[in-house]
Amino acid sequence: MAKNFSSREDNYSQWYNDIVIKADLAENSAVRGCMVIKPYGYAIWEKVQATLDKMFKETGHENAYFPIFIPKSFFNKEASHVEGFAKECAVVTHYRLKSSEDGKEIIVDEDAKLEEELIVRPTSETIIWDTYKRWIQSYRDLPVKINQWANVVRWEMRTRLFLRTTEFLWQEGHTAHETKEEAIAETEQMLEVYSNFAENFMAIPVLKGTKSPNERFAGAVETYCIEALMQDGKALQAGTSHFLGQNFAKAFDVKYLSKENKLDYVWATSWGVSTRLMGALIMSHSDDKGLVLPPKLAPIQVIIVPIYKTKEQLDQITEKVLKIKKAMEDKGISVKYDDRDTQKPGWKFNEYEFKGVPIRLAIGPRDMENGTIELARRDTLEKEIYQIADIENKVKNLLEKIQSNLYERALSFREEKTFYIDTWDEFKERVEKGGFIYAHWDGTSETEQKIKDETKATIRTIPLEGKKEEGKCIYSGKPSSQRVVFAKAY
RNA sequence: CGGGGUAUAGCGUAGUCCGGUUAGCGCGCCUGCUUUGGGAGCAGGAGGUCGCAGGUUCGAAUCCUGCUACCCCGACCA
């Protein structure tokens, strides 16, 4: 039993916060809206990074790094882009401090005012496209396929650990192509990478689709996204991939000369996922006993806890455990042996339980006599006694099973919470209860806005998959060519 | 930025209305002994500018004024 732990039913957001804090993932910092990511939380993020980074490189991308500061004037160049971000930018105006007259405090030196203010990047399209202008002259320079791992700042009104912080970590891919078709193919490919990562590593089923114009990225021609459903029935945008058309090439004058000696603007994409994925991960699988991690992203996959009375018993157990640990590590499993004498076994059980470690092995004098070991699964909370012989293979198989079980569990949850709704009254009622709602929409921004105003539900995505049946808009009754997915969102 | 609230030890809190010895309690922390198969027990101990600045008073965590920070609900958003 975890102490001081809120339940999901009791208070969902409190439950979420408790997990982040008590599982030692992150905490609030001295700076409003900015978090400290603690070692255990950061270790998960590093796994996310390592996995995605490999996928990006396998699809032909290279990493690079661009400045955190962007000259203010760059934001003027793409009209809808500036409109989208202007209201949440941190601005650097000075470059020096000095002591106040009375010498008691440090103040901004007004003499050190910047000629042109610098914007702390909310996203890097502008500085990157300004750079691409110098990199690209010919079709021989294309495509350019760059990814950057970085921090960005968006001055949001209200923040929540991992889900929305003023500063957050992410990756942003920025590519330049000869043709529209190639750029769209890139956008779609990266959407596939994201959904593959979400489903196969995070064990989170996602809907793939495009955004309505209202929800589209500022400056994009088309925004693709993956949407996940959280346990409280709210949707979470887990990743986006944008087809930017020639908007940024035109804004930053990036042209190339084709084989046919024709000058044309290049075609662009950008795509990103952030530390928000950590929020999705936490909310998708965790329970009232704490965090539950999918084995593929768990910093510790197996924790081993010794149970003993005497030093001699501990020594014997340790000798045995080190062999088991080595055998498991040889199978690529990450194992921690917690032989600290400062905490009792029960304390450790609880500790690793709310930190979401997928498998716990406990071994004591009884096991030493019988050649057994106790194994506890975090996902189902089942405990079972196993023979020690060949335990490494049993554990390996079980880790795979836990990984797929978490996915299946999240998938059936989503299916239970997916509804096809055809009347406005039913729609309003359903929105309140949460879940994905497939409903017809007349395709206009006005209707989408009215639905949002009346119910707080937004179009999460226009799904790429599934049958395209015609119908009548749930709100206006006008004709619709396919159902779109509505939900309240984070 | 609008509405509401809070600020006391590392964390959580009592005390504030109605001013009065040394600011109390739980968790955590330190020492010792006993313990160890689901968050151990006992004994002893350390730790406080009561958010900040002023004021009233013989006396302020408590009353008054100003300020600051944070939290919740909205508008904004990955």
Coordinates of C-alpha atoms (C1' of nucleotides) in Angstrom, one line a residue:
Chain A
M1 CA 0.0 0.0 0.0
A2 CA 1.5 3.3 -1.0
K3 CA 1.1 6.0 1.6
N4 CA -0.3 9.4 0.7
F5 CA -1.2 8.3 -2.8
S6 CA -4.3 9.7 -4.5
S7 CA -6.4 7.4 -6.6
R8 CA -7.4 8.0 -10.1
E9 CA -11.1 8.1 -9.3
D10 CA -10.6 10.3 -6.3
N11 CA -8.7 13.1 -8.0
Y12 CA -7.1 12.4 -11.4
S13 CA -4.8 15.4 -11.6
Q14 CA -3.7 14.9 -8.0
W15 CA -3.0 11.3 -8.8
Y16 CA -0.9 12.3 -11.8
N17 CA 1.1 14.9 -9.8
D18 CA 1.7 12.4 -7.0
I19 CA 3.1 9.9 -9.4
V20 CA 5.5 12.4 -10.9
I21 CA 6.7 13.6 -7.5
K22 CA 6.7 10.3 -5.6
A23 CA 8.2 8.2 -8.4
D24 CA 11.0 10.8 -8.4
L25 CA 10.5 11.8 -12.1
A26 CA 10.5 15.5 -11.7
E27 CA 9.6 18.4 -9.4
N28 CA 8.8 22.1 -9.7
S29 CA 11.8 24.4 -9.7
A30 CA 12.4 27.9 -8.3
V31 CA 11.4 29.2 -11.7
R32 CA 7.6 29.3 -12.2
G33 CA 6.5 26.8 -14.8
C34 CA 9.9 25.2 -15.2
M35 CA 10.6 21.7 -13.8
V36 CA 13.7 19.9 -12.6
I37 CA 13.8 16.5 -14.3
K38 CA 15.2 14.1 -11.7
P39 CA 17.6 11.3 -12.5
Y40 CA 15.0 8.6 -12.7
G41 CA 12.7 10.7 -14.9
Y42 CA 15.6 11.7 -17.1
A43 CA 16.7 8.1 -17.5
I44 CA 13.3 7.4 -19.0
W45 CA 13.7 10.4 -21.3
E46 CA 17.2 9.2 -22.3
K47 CA 15.6 5.9 -23.4
V48 CA 13.0 7.7 -25.4
Q49 CA 15.8 9.8 -27.0
A50 CA 18.0 6.9 -27.8
T51 CA 15.3 4.9 -29.4
L52 CA 13.9 7.8 -31.5
D53 CA 17.4 9.0 -32.4
K54 CA 18.2 5.6 -33.8
M55 CA 14.9 5.6 -35.8
F56 CA 15.7 9.1 -37.2
K57 CA 19.1 8.0 -38.3
E58 CA 17.7 4.8 -39.9
T59 CA 15.5 7.0 -42.0
G60 CA 18.4 9.1 -43.2
H61 CA 18.5 12.1 -40.8
E62 CA 21.4 13.7 -39.1
N63 CA 21.6 15.7 -35.9
A64 CA 22.7 19.3 -35.7
Y65 CA 22.3 22.2 -33.4
F66 CA 21.0 25.7 -33.9
P67 CA 21.0 28.7 -31.5
I68 CA 18.6 29.0 -28.6
F69 CA 18.2 32.7 -29.6
I70 CA 16.4 34.0 -32.6
P71 CA 16.5 37.6 -33.9
K72 CA 13.1 39.1 -33.5
S73 CA 12.9 40.1 -37.1
F74 CA 12.9 36.5 -38.2
F75 CA 9.5 36.1 -36.8
N76 CA 8.1 38.7 -39.1
K77 CA 8.8 36.7 -42.1
E78 CA 6.1 34.1 -42.0
A79 CA 2.8 35.8 -41.1
S80 CA 0.8 32.9 -39.7
H81 CA 3.9 31.5 -37.8
V82 CA 4.4 34.7 -35.9
E83 CA 0.7 34.9 -35.1
G84 CA 0.8 31.4 -33.7
F85 CA 3.7 32.0 -31.3
A86 CA 3.9 35.7 -30.6
K87 CA 1.8 35.5 -27.4
E88 CA 4.1 33.0 -25.7
C89 CA 7.6 34.2 -26.4
A90 CA 10.3 35.0 -23.9
V91 CA 12.3 38.0 -25.1
V92 CA 15.9 38.9 -24.3
T93 CA 16.4 42.7 -24.2
H94 CA 19.7 43.2 -22.3
Y95 CA 23.0 41.5 -22.0
R96 CA 24.4 42.9 -18.8
L97 CA 23.7 43.4 -15.1
K98 CA 25.2 45.8 -12.6
S99 CA 25.0 46.7 -8.9
S100 CA 22.3 49.2 -7.9
E101 CA 23.3 52.6 -6.6
D102 CA 23.1 51.5 -3.0
G103 CA 25.0 48.4 -3.8
K104 CA 22.3 46.1 -2.3
E105 CA 21.0 44.4 -5.4
I106 CA 21.8 43.4 -8.9
I107 CA 19.9 45.3 -11.6
V108 CA 19.6 45.3 -15.4
D109 CA 22.1 47.7 -16.9
E110 CA 19.9 49.9 -19.1
D111 CA 23.0 50.8 -21.1
A112 CA 23.3 47.3 -22.2
K113 CA 20.2 47.2 -24.3
L114 CA 20.3 45.0 -27.4
E115 CA 19.8 46.7 -30.7
E116 CA 17.5 43.9 -31.8
E117 CA 15.8 41.8 -29.2
L118 CA 16.4 38.1 -29.2
I119 CA 13.5 35.6 -28.9
V120 CA 14.2 32.4 -26.9
R121 CA 13.1 29.8 -29.4
P122 CA 9.6 28.5 -29.1
T123 CA 10.5 26.3 -32.2
S124 CA 13.3 26.7 -34.6
E125 CA 11.8 26.9 -38.1
T126 CA 12.9 30.5 -38.6
I127 CA 16.5 30.3 -37.5
I128 CA 16.9 27.0 -39.4
W129 CA 15.3 28.3 -42.6
D130 CA 17.5 31.3 -42.5
T131 CA 20.5 28.9 -42.3
Y132 CA 19.1 26.6 -45.1
K133 CA 19.1 29.6 -47.4
R134 CA 22.9 29.5 -47.3
W135 CA 23.1 25.7 -47.6
I136 CA 20.8 25.2 -50.6
Q137 CA 21.5 26.3 -54.1
S138 CA 21.1 23.3 -56.3
Y139 CA 19.0 20.1 -56.5
R140 CA 22.3 18.4 -55.7
D141 CA 22.1 20.0 -52.2
L142 CA 18.7 18.3 -51.6
P143 CA 17.2 16.8 -49.6
V144 CA 18.4 18.3 -46.3
K145 CA 17.3 16.1 -43.5
I146 CA 18.2 17.5 -40.1
N147 CA 17.1 16.8 -36.6
Q148 CA 17.9 18.8 -33.5
W149 CA 17.5 17.7 -29.8
A150 CA 16.9 20.9 -27.9
N151 CA 15.1 22.9 -25.2
V152 CA 12.4 25.4 -26.2
V153 CA 10.4 27.9 -24.3
R154 CA 6.7 28.7 -24.6
W155 CA 5.4 31.1 -22.0
E156 CA 2.2 29.3 -21.2
M157 CA -0.3 30.6 -18.7
R158 CA -0.8 27.4 -16.8
T159 CA 1.7 24.6 -16.6
R160 CA 1.7 21.0 -15.5
L161 CA 4.7 18.8 -14.9
F162 CA 5.8 17.2 -18.2
L163 CA 2.4 17.9 -19.9
R164 CA 3.0 21.6 -20.3
T165 CA 6.0 23.4 -18.9
T166 CA 7.4 26.8 -19.8
E167 CA 10.7 25.2 -20.9
F168 CA 10.6 21.7 -22.3
L169 CA 12.9 19.3 -24.1
W170 CA 12.1 18.0 -27.5
Q171 CA 13.4 17.0 -30.9
E172 CA 12.5 18.9 -34.0
G173 CA 13.2 17.6 -37.4
H174 CA 13.5 20.1 -40.3
T175 CA 13.8 18.9 -43.9
A176 CA 14.0 20.5 -47.3
H177 CA 13.0 18.7 -50.5
E178 CA 12.9 19.2 -54.3
T179 CA 9.3 18.2 -54.7
K180 CA 6.0 18.5 -53.0
E181 CA 5.5 14.7 -53.2
E182 CA 8.8 14.0 -51.6
A183 CA 8.1 16.4 -48.7
I184 CA 4.7 14.9 -48.1
A185 CA 6.2 11.4 -48.2
E186 CA 8.7 12.6 -45.6
T187 CA 5.9 14.0 -43.4
E188 CA 4.0 10.8 -43.6
Q189 CA 7.2 8.7 -43.0
M190 CA 7.9 10.6 -39.8
L191 CA 4.3 10.1 -38.6
E192 CA 4.9 6.4 -39.1
V193 CA 8.1 6.6 -37.0
Y194 CA 6.2 8.3 -34.3
S195 CA 3.2 5.9 -34.2
N196 CA 5.6 3.0 -34.4
F197 CA 7.5 4.4 -31.4
A198 CA 4.3 5.1 -29.4
E199 CA 2.8 1.7 -30.0
N200 CA 5.9 -0.6 -29.9
F201 CA 8.0 1.2 -27.3
M202 CA 5.6 3.3 -25.2
A203 CA 2.9 0.6 -25.5
I204 CA 0.4 3.4 -26.3
P205 CA -2.1 2.9 -29.1
V206 CA -2.4 6.0 -31.2
L207 CA -4.8 7.4 -33.8
K208 CA -3.0 8.7 -36.9
G209 CA -4.5 11.5 -38.9
T210 CA -4.4 15.1 -39.9
K211 CA -5.5 18.2 -38.0
S212 CA -8.4 20.5 -39.0
P213 CA -7.3 24.0 -40.1
N214 CA -8.1 25.4 -36.6
E215 CA -5.7 23.0 -34.9
R216 CA -3.0 23.1 -37.6
F217 CA 0.6 24.2 -36.8
A218 CA 1.2 27.9 -37.3
G219 CA 2.8 28.1 -40.8
A220 CA 1.9 24.6 -42.0
V221 CA -0.1 23.5 -45.0
E222 CA -1.0 20.2 -43.4
T223 CA -0.4 18.9 -39.9
Y224 CA -0.3 15.2 -39.2
C225 CA -0.6 13.9 -35.7
I226 CA -0.8 11.0 -33.4
E227 CA -3.4 11.1 -30.7
A228 CA -3.6 9.0 -27.6
L229 CA -6.4 8.6 -25.1
M230 CA -5.6 9.0 -21.4
Q231 CA -7.2 7.1 -18.5
D232 CA -9.5 10.0 -17.6
G233 CA -10.9 10.0 -21.1
K234 CA -9.1 13.1 -22.4
A235 CA -7.0 13.1 -25.5
L236 CA -3.3 13.9 -25.6
Q237 CA -1.5 15.0 -28.8
A238 CA 1.6 12.8 -28.6
G239 CA 3.5 14.0 -31.7
T240 CA 3.1 16.1 -34.9
S241 CA 4.5 16.0 -38.3
H242 CA 4.0 19.1 -40.6
F243 CA 4.0 19.5 -44.3
L244 CA 5.1 23.2 -44.6
G245 CA 4.7 23.5 -48.4
Q246 CA 6.8 26.3 -49.7
N247 CA 5.8 28.7 -46.9
F248 CA 9.1 28.9 -45.1
A249 CA 11.2 28.7 -48.3
K250 CA 9.3 31.7 -49.6
A251 CA 9.6 33.6 -46.3
F252 CA 13.3 32.9 -46.1
D253 CA 14.0 32.9 -49.8
V254 CA 15.3 29.4 -50.1
K255 CA 15.5 28.5 -53.8
Y256 CA 17.3 25.8 -55.7
L257 CA 18.2 25.3 -59.4
S258 CA 16.7 22.1 -60.8
K259 CA 18.3 19.7 -63.3
E260 CA 16.2 21.6 -65.9
N261 CA 17.9 24.8 -64.8
K262 CA 14.7 26.1 -63.3
L263 CA 14.7 28.2 -60.1
D264 CA 12.1 27.1 -57.6
Y265 CA 11.4 27.2 -53.9
V266 CA 12.1 24.1 -51.9
W267 CA 9.5 22.1 -50.1
A268 CA 9.6 21.7 -46.3
T269 CA 8.6 19.6 -43.4
S270 CA 9.0 19.8 -39.7
W271 CA 8.2 17.2 -37.0
G272 CA 8.6 16.9 -33.3
V273 CA 7.9 15.1 -30.0
S274 CA 8.6 16.5 -26.6
T275 CA 8.9 15.6 -22.9
R276 CA 5.2 15.6 -23.0
L277 CA 5.5 12.0 -24.1
M278 CA 6.6 11.4 -20.5
G279 CA 3.1 12.6 -19.4
A280 CA 1.5 10.3 -21.9
L281 CA 3.6 7.4 -20.7
I282 CA 2.7 8.0 -17.0
M283 CA -1.1 8.5 -17.7
S284 CA -1.5 5.5 -20.0
H285 CA -0.3 2.7 -17.8
S286 CA 0.0 3.7 -14.2
D287 CA -2.4 2.6 -11.5
D288 CA -3.3 3.6 -7.9
K289 CA -0.1 2.1 -6.6
G290 CA 2.0 4.3 -8.8
L291 CA 3.9 4.4 -12.0
V292 CA 3.8 1.4 -14.4
L293 CA 6.5 1.4 -17.1
P294 CA 6.7 -0.6 -20.3
P295 CA 9.8 -2.8 -20.2
K296 CA 11.3 -1.2 -23.3
L297 CA 11.5 2.2 -21.7
A298 CA 12.1 1.2 -18.0
P299 CA 15.5 2.3 -16.8
I300 CA 15.5 -0.7 -14.5
Q301 CA 13.7 -3.7 -15.9
V302 CA 14.3 -6.1 -13.1
I303 CA 14.9 -5.3 -9.4
I304 CA 16.3 -7.9 -7.1
V305 CA 15.7 -7.6 -3.4
P306 CA 17.4 -9.9 -0.9
I307 CA 15.7 -11.0 2.3
Y308 CA 17.9 -12.1 5.1
K309 CA 18.5 -12.1 8.8
T310 CA 22.3 -12.6 9.1
K311 CA 25.3 -11.4 7.3
E312 CA 26.0 -15.0 6.3
Q313 CA 22.6 -15.3 4.7
L314 CA 23.1 -12.1 2.8
D315 CA 26.5 -13.3 1.5
Q316 CA 25.1 -16.5 0.2
I317 CA 22.2 -14.7 -1.4
T318 CA 24.4 -12.1 -3.0
E319 CA 26.6 -14.8 -4.5
K320 CA 23.6 -16.4 -6.0
V321 CA 22.1 -13.1 -7.2
L322 CA 25.2 -12.0 -8.9
K323 CA 25.1 -15.1 -11.1
I324 CA 21.5 -14.6 -12.0
K325 CA 22.1 -10.9 -12.6
K326 CA 25.0 -11.6 -15.0
A327 CA 22.9 -14.2 -16.8
M328 CA 20.1 -11.7 -17.3
E329 CA 22.5 -8.9 -18.3
D330 CA 23.9 -11.2 -21.0
K331 CA 20.4 -11.3 -22.4
G332 CA 20.3 -7.5 -22.6
I333 CA 18.1 -7.1 -19.5
S334 CA 18.8 -4.1 -17.2
V335 CA 19.0 -5.4 -13.7
K336 CA 19.5 -3.7 -10.3
Y337 CA 20.4 -5.6 -7.2
D338 CA 19.3 -3.5 -4.1
D339 CA 21.3 -4.9 -1.2
R340 CA 21.1 -1.8 0.8
D341 CA 20.9 -2.6 4.5
T342 CA 19.4 0.7 5.3
Q343 CA 15.9 -0.2 4.1
K344 CA 13.8 -3.2 4.8
P345 CA 12.4 -5.5 2.1
G346 CA 8.9 -4.2 2.5
W347 CA 10.1 -0.7 2.0
K348 CA 11.9 -1.6 -1.1
F349 CA 8.9 -3.5 -2.5
N350 CA 6.8 -0.4 -2.2
E351 CA 9.6 1.8 -3.5
Y352 CA 10.1 -0.1 -6.8
E353 CA 6.4 -0.6 -7.1
F354 CA 5.6 3.0 -7.3
K355 CA 8.6 3.6 -9.5
G356 CA 7.1 1.2 -12.0
V357 CA 9.8 -1.4 -12.3
P358 CA 8.3 -4.1 -14.5
I359 CA 9.6 -7.2 -12.6
R360 CA 10.7 -7.7 -9.0
L361 CA 12.6 -10.7 -7.9
A362 CA 12.9 -11.4 -4.1
I363 CA 15.2 -14.1 -2.8
G364 CA 15.5 -15.2 0.9
P365 CA 16.6 -18.1 3.0
R366 CA 13.5 -20.2 2.0
D367 CA 14.4 -19.8 -1.6
M368 CA 18.0 -20.6 -1.0
E369 CA 16.9 -24.0 0.4
N370 CA 14.4 -24.7 -2.4
G371 CA 16.3 -23.3 -5.4
T372 CA 13.5 -20.9 -6.0
I373 CA 12.9 -17.1 -6.4
E374 CA 9.8 -15.0 -6.0
L375 CA 8.8 -13.0 -9.0
A376 CA 6.3 -10.1 -8.9
R377 CA 4.9 -8.5 -12.1
R378 CA 4.2 -4.7 -11.8
D379 CA 1.5 -4.7 -14.5
T380 CA -0.7 -7.4 -13.0
L381 CA 0.7 -7.3 -9.4
E382 CA 0.8 -11.1 -9.6
K383 CA 3.4 -13.0 -7.5
E384 CA 4.7 -16.4 -8.3
I385 CA 7.5 -18.7 -7.1
Y386 CA 9.9 -19.8 -9.9
Q387 CA 12.7 -22.3 -10.1
I388 CA 16.0 -20.3 -10.3
A389 CA 17.2 -22.5 -13.1
D390 CA 16.9 -20.7 -16.5
I391 CA 15.3 -17.7 -14.8
E392 CA 17.0 -15.3 -17.2
N393 CA 15.0 -16.8 -20.1
K394 CA 11.7 -16.8 -18.2
V395 CA 12.3 -13.1 -17.3
K396 CA 13.1 -12.2 -20.8
N397 CA 9.9 -13.8 -22.1
L398 CA 8.0 -12.2 -19.3
L399 CA 9.3 -8.7 -20.1
E400 CA 8.0 -9.1 -23.7
K401 CA 4.7 -10.3 -22.3
I402 CA 4.4 -7.3 -20.0
Q403 CA 5.2 -5.0 -22.9
S404 CA 2.5 -6.5 -25.1
N405 CA 0.1 -6.8 -22.2
L406 CA 0.4 -3.0 -21.4
Y407 CA -0.3 -2.3 -25.1
E408 CA -3.3 -4.6 -25.2
R409 CA -4.7 -3.2 -22.0
A410 CA -4.4 0.4 -23.3
L411 CA -5.9 -0.6 -26.6
S412 CA -9.0 -2.3 -25.1
F413 CA -9.4 0.8 -22.8
R414 CA -9.4 3.0 -25.9
E415 CA -11.8 0.7 -27.7
E416 CA -14.2 0.8 -24.7
K417 CA -13.9 4.6 -24.8
T418 CA -14.5 5.0 -28.5
F419 CA -18.0 6.0 -29.6
Y420 CA -19.8 6.6 -32.9
I421 CA -22.3 9.4 -32.3
D422 CA -24.9 10.7 -34.7
T423 CA -27.0 13.1 -32.7
W424 CA -26.1 16.4 -31.1
D425 CA -27.7 15.6 -27.7
E426 CA -25.9 12.3 -27.4
F427 CA -22.7 14.1 -28.5
K428 CA -22.9 16.7 -25.7
E429 CA -23.6 14.0 -23.1
R430 CA -20.8 11.8 -24.3
V431 CA -18.2 14.6 -24.4
E432 CA -18.7 15.1 -20.7
K433 CA -17.9 11.5 -20.0
G434 CA -14.7 11.4 -22.0
G435 CA -13.4 9.2 -24.8
F436 CA -12.9 9.5 -28.5
I437 CA -16.0 10.4 -30.4
Y438 CA -16.3 9.6 -34.1
A439 CA -18.8 12.0 -35.6
H440 CA -19.6 13.8 -38.8
W441 CA -18.5 17.3 -39.4
D442 CA -19.3 19.7 -42.2
G443 CA -15.6 20.7 -42.7
T444 CA -15.9 24.3 -41.7
S445 CA -13.9 26.2 -39.0
E446 CA -17.1 27.9 -37.9
T447 CA -18.8 24.7 -37.0
E448 CA -15.7 23.4 -35.2
Q449 CA -15.4 26.6 -33.2
K450 CA -19.1 26.4 -32.2
I451 CA -18.7 22.8 -31.1
K452 CA -15.7 23.8 -29.1
D453 CA -17.5 26.8 -27.5
E454 CA -20.5 24.7 -26.5
T455 CA -18.7 21.5 -25.4
K456 CA -15.0 22.2 -25.0
A457 CA -14.4 19.3 -27.4
T458 CA -12.1 19.8 -30.3
I459 CA -11.4 17.8 -33.4
R460 CA -8.4 15.8 -32.4
T461 CA -7.8 14.3 -35.8
I462 CA -9.2 13.6 -39.2
P463 CA -8.3 9.9 -39.2
L464 CA -6.2 8.4 -42.0
E465 CA -7.4 4.9 -41.3
G466 CA -10.8 3.3 -41.2
K467 CA -13.7 3.4 -43.6
K468 CA -14.8 6.7 -45.1
E469 CA -18.6 6.8 -44.8
E470 CA -20.7 9.8 -45.7
G471 CA -23.1 11.4 -43.4
K472 CA -24.5 14.6 -42.0
C473 CA -22.7 17.0 -39.7
I474 CA -23.6 16.4 -36.1
Y475 CA -23.9 20.2 -35.5
S476 CA -25.1 21.8 -38.7
G477 CA -26.7 18.8 -40.5
K478 CA -24.7 19.7 -43.7
P479 CA -23.1 16.9 -45.7
S480 CA -19.9 15.3 -44.5
S481 CA -17.6 12.9 -46.3
Q482 CA -16.1 11.1 -43.3
R483 CA -16.2 10.9 -39.5
V484 CA -13.6 12.9 -37.6
V485 CA -12.5 12.3 -34.0
F486 CA -13.7 14.6 -31.3
A487 CA -12.5 14.7 -27.7
K488 CA -11.6 17.0 -24.8
A489 CA -7.9 17.4 -24.9
Y490 CA -4.9 18.2 -22.7
Chain B
rC1 C1' -5.1 39.1 -17.1
rG2 C1' -10.2 38.1 -14.2
rG3 C1' -12.3 35.2 -9.8
rG4 C1' -11.0 32.4 -5.2
rG5 C1' -7.3 30.8 -1.7
rU6 C1' -2.6 29.9 0.8
rA7 C1' 2.3 31.3 3.0
rU8 C1' 4.7 28.3 10.3
rA9 C1' 11.5 22.9 10.4
rG10 C1' 13.4 19.1 4.4
rC11 C1' 7.8 17.7 3.5
rG12 C1' 2.8 17.8 5.5
rU13 C1' 0.3 20.6 9.2
rA14 C1' -1.9 22.7 14.5
rG15 C1' -2.1 27.4 16.6
rU16 C1' -4.4 33.1 13.8
rC17 C1' -11.2 34.4 14.7
rC18 C1' -10.4 36.1 20.7
rG19 C1' -2.3 39.0 21.2
rG20 C1' 0.4 36.5 26.8
rU21 C1' 5.9 31.6 29.2
rU22 C1' 10.4 27.8 25.8
rA23 C1' 5.5 27.8 18.6
rG24 C1' 2.9 21.9 19.1
rC25 C1' 2.2 17.3 16.1
rG26 C1' 3.1 13.6 12.0
rC27 C1' 6.6 12.0 8.3
rG28 C1' 11.6 12.4 7.2
rC29 C1' 16.7 13.1 9.3
rC30 C1' 20.9 11.7 13.3
rU31 C1' 22.7 8.0 17.4
rG32 C1' 22.1 3.3 19.9
rC33 C1' 19.9 -1.4 20.6
rU34 C1' 16.4 -5.0 18.9
rU35 C1' 14.6 -6.1 13.8
rU36 C1' 14.4 -7.7 8.2
rG37 C1' 9.2 -12.9 3.3
rG38 C1' 4.8 -6.0 1.9
rG39 C1' 6.5 1.0 4.0
rA40 C1' 9.7 -2.2 11.8
rG41 C1' 9.8 -1.1 17.4
rC42 C1' 11.8 1.3 21.6
rA43 C1' 15.0 5.1 23.7
rG44 C1' 17.6 9.5 23.0
rG45 C1' 18.7 13.7 19.7
rA46 C1' 19.3 17.7 15.8
rG47 C1' 16.4 21.0 13.0
rG48 C1' 12.2 27.4 13.1
rU49 C1' 14.3 35.0 10.1
rC50 C1' 6.2 31.8 11.8
rG51 C1' 6.8 34.7 3.2
rC52 C1' 9.0 40.1 3.1
rA53 C1' 8.8 45.3 4.9
rG54 C1' 6.7 48.7 8.1
rG55 C1' 3.1 49.9 12.0
rU56 C1' -0.1 49.3 16.7
rU57 C1' 1.2 47.3 21.7
rC58 C1' 4.4 46.3 28.0
rG59 C1' 4.2 42.0 24.6
rA60 C1' 2.7 40.0 17.6
rA61 C1' 2.8 33.6 14.1
rU62 C1' -1.9 36.0 15.9
rC63 C1' -4.3 42.9 15.0
rC64 C1' -3.4 47.0 10.9
rU65 C1' -1.0 48.7 6.1
rG66 C1' 1.9 47.7 1.9
rC67 C1' 4.6 44.2 -1.0
rU68 C1' 6.1 39.3 -2.9
rA69 C1' 5.5 34.3 -4.0
rC70 C1' 2.8 30.0 -4.8
rC71 C1' -1.9 27.1 -5.6
rC72 C1' -6.9 26.3 -7.6
rC73 C1' -10.8 27.8 -11.4
rG74 C1' -11.2 30.4 -16.3
rA75 C1' -9.0 32.7 -21.1
rC76 C1' -4.1 30.6 -24.1
rC77 C1' -1.4 26.1 -25.5
rA78 C1' 2.9 20.6 -27.4

